[in-house]
XYZ file of C-alpha atoms in Angstrom:
188
model
C 45.320 40.609 36.263
C 43.222 43.402 37.746
C 40.125 44.457 35.896
C 38.645 47.877 36.505
C 35.137 48.502 35.195
C 34.537 52.274 35.039
C 30.802 52.863 34.889
C 29.675 56.208 33.629
C 26.433 57.204 35.353
C 23.037 56.795 33.753
C 20.945 59.783 32.590
C 20.791 62.480 35.279
C 18.096 65.018 36.045
C 19.556 68.077 34.280
C 17.076 70.399 35.995
C 19.069 69.933 39.187
C 22.102 72.173 38.724
C 23.869 71.043 41.917
C 26.586 68.699 40.739
C 26.957 66.697 43.942
C 23.274 66.068 44.556
C 22.071 65.693 40.933
C 19.960 62.556 40.959
C 19.166 60.215 38.070
C 16.177 60.898 35.844
C 13.362 58.308 35.768
C 14.990 56.888 32.622
C 18.369 56.790 34.389
C 16.848 54.914 37.319
C 15.453 52.299 34.928
C 18.719 51.970 33.006
C 20.681 51.036 36.129
C 19.436 47.528 35.479
C 21.477 47.443 32.261
C 24.571 48.019 34.399
C 23.542 45.307 36.839
C 22.853 42.822 34.032
C 26.227 43.525 32.406
C 28.205 43.180 35.648
C 26.494 40.165 37.238
C 28.832 37.556 35.788
C 32.059 39.538 36.169
C 33.059 38.303 39.614
C 33.254 41.794 41.100
C 35.057 42.085 44.446
C 34.376 45.737 45.228
C 32.113 48.590 44.178
C 33.657 52.075 44.462
C 32.147 55.345 43.309
C 32.432 59.013 43.044
C 30.417 60.440 45.956
C 28.152 62.304 43.554
C 24.599 60.983 43.736
C 24.099 60.080 40.053
C 27.248 57.951 40.041
C 26.450 56.221 43.328
C 22.829 55.566 42.281
C 23.965 54.024 38.968
C 26.120 51.381 40.647
C 24.030 50.920 43.818
C 21.487 48.638 42.109
C 24.277 46.231 41.173
C 25.968 46.525 44.594
C 22.726 45.830 46.402
C 22.007 42.866 44.136
C 25.392 41.258 44.920
C 25.387 42.463 48.562
C 28.496 44.695 48.349
C 28.766 48.144 49.868
C 29.312 51.166 47.623
C 32.539 52.752 48.856
C 32.756 56.505 48.128
C 36.063 57.710 46.797
C 36.047 61.511 46.604
C 38.841 61.716 44.046
C 36.713 59.939 41.447
C 34.252 62.876 41.454
C 33.553 64.882 38.302
C 35.496 67.999 37.646
C 34.235 71.264 39.085
C 33.219 73.393 36.122
C 32.790 76.813 37.731
C 31.018 78.716 40.448
C 27.877 78.762 38.321
C 26.011 76.760 35.680
C 27.584 76.969 32.185
C 25.057 77.403 29.326
C 27.597 76.955 26.531
C 29.115 73.722 27.723
C 30.285 72.703 24.208
C 32.616 75.672 23.844
C 33.882 75.332 27.393
C 34.559 71.601 26.937
C 36.447 72.093 23.644
C 38.595 74.780 25.257
C 39.417 72.458 28.201
C 40.444 69.597 25.943
C 42.569 71.974 23.823
C 44.286 73.352 26.932
C 44.480 70.929 29.894
C 45.297 73.879 32.177
C 42.232 75.968 31.221
C 39.696 76.478 34.028
C 36.955 78.966 34.779
C 36.919 80.838 38.096
C 36.065 78.351 40.808
C 36.566 75.409 38.472
C 39.156 72.736 37.816
C 41.334 72.257 34.761
C 41.471 68.782 33.213
C 45.048 68.288 34.345
C 43.962 68.507 38.017
C 41.038 66.162 37.328
C 43.305 63.683 35.617
C 45.962 63.773 38.340
C 43.519 63.111 41.171
C 41.694 60.356 39.204
C 44.959 58.603 38.304
C 46.236 58.884 41.893
C 42.987 57.300 43.138
C 43.166 54.590 40.488
C 46.761 53.763 41.492
C 45.549 53.223 45.083
C 42.753 50.989 43.848
C 45.225 48.940 41.772
C 47.357 48.396 44.867
C 44.525 47.559 47.229
C 42.556 45.307 44.875
C 45.392 43.692 42.891
C 44.218 40.643 40.984
C 40.514 41.448 41.522
C 37.647 42.823 39.419
C 36.467 46.240 40.627
C 33.632 48.547 39.633
C 34.113 52.328 39.815
C 31.099 54.555 39.339
C 32.096 57.809 37.682
C 31.493 60.560 35.210
C 32.160 61.237 31.520
C 34.839 63.860 31.841
C 36.608 62.201 34.784
C 36.735 58.827 33.095
C 37.815 60.466 29.835
C 40.821 62.018 31.566
C 41.788 58.548 32.803
C 41.540 57.166 29.281
C 43.592 60.116 27.984
C 46.315 59.353 30.550
C 46.770 55.864 29.048
C 45.947 56.803 25.447
C 46.774 60.442 24.671
C 44.835 60.195 21.385
C 41.657 60.004 23.521
C 40.851 63.738 23.640
C 37.884 65.968 22.782
C 36.796 63.698 19.947
C 36.740 60.688 22.274
C 34.897 62.639 24.897
C 32.331 63.857 22.367
C 31.873 60.281 21.095
C 30.877 59.039 24.554
C 29.269 62.244 25.877
C 25.698 61.078 25.358
C 26.328 57.428 26.172
C 24.701 56.903 29.567
C 25.199 54.462 31.121
C 28.489 53.441 29.553
C 31.185 51.033 30.749
C 34.889 50.853 29.895
C 37.140 48.098 31.214
C 40.817 48.655 31.869
C 42.953 45.546 32.377
C 46.179 45.825 34.366
C 49.156 43.728 35.391
C 50.263 45.508 38.527
C 50.027 49.147 37.434
C 50.852 48.423 33.777
C 47.852 48.800 31.433
C 47.248 45.690 29.289
C 44.155 46.832 27.395
C 41.029 48.928 27.202
C 37.583 47.754 26.036
C 34.408 49.829 25.825
C 30.899 48.544 26.405
C 28.099 50.913 25.394
C 24.905 49.694 26.993
C 21.747 49.870 24.907
C 18.212 50.028 26.355
């Protein structure tokens, strides 16, 4: 069995509007230890992450503790929203979940995000078969993975986890066949 622990990043600094370089807030930096504590006894073989700073920084504390490198996987990055900051994110998000092909100029639709995340996950399942792997990621990107395996996980599921940071969901596989999904909200 292969176990994939998707780790949604801890609280970011929302004043930084650059998606790739957005760092964790002071609270997010402290909450990384919740991730480390949860993962310590899981016999993790590899730590992968979106290259975005908040995702990397969330799993780096654990990786450093167990002396594993954080391997950046570009296809696990969050979806590109648009060419500029979106003030009404709620309406935008609802529209994207209602229409997987909806995108703003310069942005990605959820179908594209899902396809690249699933393709990356398939490669991980091949390379790390039979191992336990951590993947640092983002709320929308991880939600599209969950939607792939459980189409009932849509906007309501995304809204339920939207403010859970950090948050972990484990997907268990036999080969590439999903066996089960279990969520682990981390409380501080």
